[in-house]
Every structure is written in structure tokens, then in C-alpha cells.
GROMACS .gro file of C-alpha atoms in nm:
model
  115
    1MET     CA    1   1.518  -0.214  -0.370
    2LYS     CA    2   1.300  -0.042  -0.111
    3HIS     CA    3   0.936  -0.149  -0.095
    4ALA     CA    4   0.648   0.092  -0.036
    5LEU     CA    5   0.282   0.017   0.025
    6VAL     CA    6   0.030   0.277  -0.084
    7ILE     CA    7  -0.330   0.221   0.023
    8GLY     CA    8  -0.563   0.421  -0.197
    9GLY     CA    9  -0.285   0.459  -0.450
   10SER     CA   10  -0.492   0.442  -0.766
   11GLY     CA   11  -0.694   0.746  -0.661
   12MET     CA   12  -0.584   1.049  -0.460
   13LEU     CA   13  -0.234   0.913  -0.407
   14ALA     CA   14  -0.156   0.823  -0.771
   15GLU     CA   15   0.101   1.103  -0.805
   16ALA     CA   16   0.271   0.988  -0.485
   17VAL     CA   17   0.287   0.634  -0.625
   18LEU     CA   18   0.458   0.753  -0.943
   19TRP     CA   19   0.701   0.969  -0.747
   20LEU     CA   20   0.796   0.677  -0.521
   21ALA     CA   21   0.863   0.461  -0.827
   22GLU     CA   22   1.068   0.741  -0.980
   23VAL     CA   23   1.292   0.768  -0.673
   24GLY     CA   24   1.359   0.395  -0.665
   25TYR     CA   25   1.087   0.219  -0.467
   26HIS     CA   26   0.895  -0.085  -0.574
   27VAL     CA   27   0.537   0.019  -0.493
   28SER     CA   28   0.256  -0.220  -0.403
   29ILE     CA   29  -0.071  -0.035  -0.461
   30ILE     CA   30  -0.391  -0.126  -0.278
   31GLY     CA   31  -0.702  -0.023  -0.470
   32ARG     CA   32  -1.049  -0.138  -0.573
   33ASP     CA   33  -1.085   0.004  -0.924
   34ALA     CA   34  -0.924  -0.230  -1.181
   35GLU     CA   35  -0.944   0.026  -1.462
   36LYS     CA   36  -0.776   0.304  -1.262
   37MET     CA   37  -0.517   0.058  -1.137
   38SER     CA   38  -0.429  -0.060  -1.489
   39ARG     CA   39  -0.389   0.297  -1.614
   40LEU     CA   40  -0.156   0.371  -1.325
   41THR     CA   41   0.060   0.059  -1.340
   42GLU     CA   42   0.109   0.098  -1.716
   43GLN     CA   43   0.316   0.408  -1.640
   44ALA     CA   44   0.592   0.216  -1.459
   45PRO     CA   45   0.518  -0.158  -1.486
   46ALA     CA   46   0.857  -0.274  -1.354
   47ARG     CA   47   0.816  -0.081  -1.029
   48LEU     CA   48   0.442  -0.095  -0.961
   49SER     CA   49   0.235  -0.392  -0.845
   50GLU     CA   50  -0.143  -0.401  -0.846
   51VAL     CA   51  -0.310  -0.530  -0.533
   52LEU     CA   52  -0.680  -0.528  -0.616
   53VAL     CA   53  -0.860  -0.559  -0.285
   54ASP     CA   54  -1.127  -0.366  -0.100
   55ASN     CA   55  -0.961  -0.244   0.218
   56ARG     CA   56  -1.294  -0.288   0.400
   57ASP     CA   57  -1.244  -0.667   0.367
   58ASP     CA   58  -0.999  -0.729   0.651
   59LEU     CA   59  -0.919  -1.093   0.573
   60ARG     CA   60  -0.850  -1.031   0.204
   61LEU     CA   61  -0.650  -0.718   0.290
   62LYS     CA   62  -0.425  -0.911   0.530
   63GLU     CA   63  -0.376  -1.191   0.273
   64ALA     CA   64  -0.287  -0.936   0.005
   65LEU     CA   65  -0.036  -0.763   0.232
   66ARG     CA   66   0.132  -1.093   0.323
   67ARG     CA   67   0.157  -1.187  -0.048
   68SER     CA   68   0.309  -0.851  -0.130
   69ILE     CA   69   0.567  -0.891   0.148
   70ALA     CA   70   0.647  -1.244   0.027
   71ASP     CA   71   0.696  -1.118  -0.329
   72TYR     CA   72   0.887  -0.793  -0.266
   73GLY     CA   73   1.007  -0.797   0.094
   74ASP     CA   74   0.906  -0.601   0.403
   75PHE     CA   75   0.764  -0.255   0.358
   76ASP     CA   76   1.002   0.035   0.414
   77LEU     CA   77   0.725   0.291   0.382
   78VAL     CA   78   0.346   0.284   0.413
   79VAL     CA   79   0.124   0.566   0.286
   80ALA     CA   80  -0.246   0.516   0.358
   81TRP     CA   81  -0.556   0.699   0.241
   82ILE     CA   82  -0.830   0.510   0.423
   83HIS     CA   83  -1.194   0.614   0.413
   84SER     CA   84  -1.393   0.622   0.736
   85ASP     CA   85  -1.604   0.322   0.626
   86ALA     CA   86  -1.292   0.102   0.645
   87ALA     CA   87  -1.237   0.144   1.018
   88ASP     CA   88  -1.054  -0.189   1.054
   89ALA     CA   89  -0.815  -0.137   0.762
   90LEU     CA   90  -0.542   0.042   0.957
   91PRO     CA   91  -0.546  -0.210   1.246
   92SER     CA   92  -0.526  -0.488   0.983
   93VAL     CA   93  -0.220  -0.326   0.825
   94LEU     CA   94  -0.058  -0.280   1.165
   95SER     CA   95  -0.122  -0.643   1.260
   96VAL     CA   96   0.059  -0.764   0.947
   97LEU     CA   97   0.350  -0.525   1.007
   98ARG     CA   98   0.402  -0.623   1.371
   99GLY     CA   99   0.742  -0.780   1.416
  100ALA     CA  100   0.868  -0.652   1.083
  101ARG     CA  101   1.161  -0.420   1.063
  102THR     CA  102   1.104  -0.051   1.128
  103CYS     CA  103   0.907   0.132   0.863
  104SER     CA  104   0.761   0.479   0.839
  105MET     CA  105   0.385   0.509   0.805
  106PHE     CA  106   0.182   0.811   0.701
  107SER     CA  107  -0.194   0.793   0.721
  108GLY     CA  108  -0.496   1.016   0.713
  109ALA     CA  109  -0.664   0.767   0.948
  110ALA     CA  110  -0.416   0.791   1.234
  111PRO     CA  111  -0.130   1.010   1.345
  112THR     CA  112   0.201   0.948   1.173
  113GLN     CA  113   0.393   0.687   1.361
  114GLU     CA  114   0.706   0.481   1.331
  115MET     CA  115   0.693   0.107   1.388
   0.00000   0.00000   0.00000
């Protein structure tokens, strides 16, 4: 099964999360709001994984990403909605992905790029 990471998935990207699950991805969702996250993951519990972490906390974000990769495999797709107050979040994600297989990444914080 393909594995997607969606940062900000319990908010503006919730519909994208559900669509990815519908088309066959297992989706690891980074978010801060436990209540929103629970409401979202209840809609497709077999395909959605909660990753409750504040993406402004670089160390915890990296740990959470590594756990998600260990549990579900490398990411095939990354979709990121990162607020400007989390300036180090995207570099943290990229540092964890370095050396992984190629994946597509779409982000409002940086131009789309392939790694």
C-alpha cells in the first residue's frame, strides 16, 4: 500500500486526506488538534493514522516522521500545509526524507519538488 504524509491534514487538507485514503493510500496525518484529528480518523480508521505533534517542534516532528516510516514504510507522497511560524518544519521533513526513495512533495511553504 502506498503511504502518504499530510502535514496540516486535520484542518485545511482534511478533504485531501479522505480522498487519498479513498484511492488506496495509507495516510499519516500531522496535526495539533486531538479533537479534529479524532473526527477525521473515525471516517477511515484502517487507512488513517494520527500523528499528534506540533510541527513547530522540530525534534518531536522528526521523531514522529521516523515512527510513521517505521510503521507504514517510506512516504510515496507528501502534502504539506505549513504556517509561517513553523519555518523549520519543511527542512525537518526534508532531512528525514533524505536518502529515501523518490517521493513527490507538494507544499505551500516551498515550490513543488521531487526528491
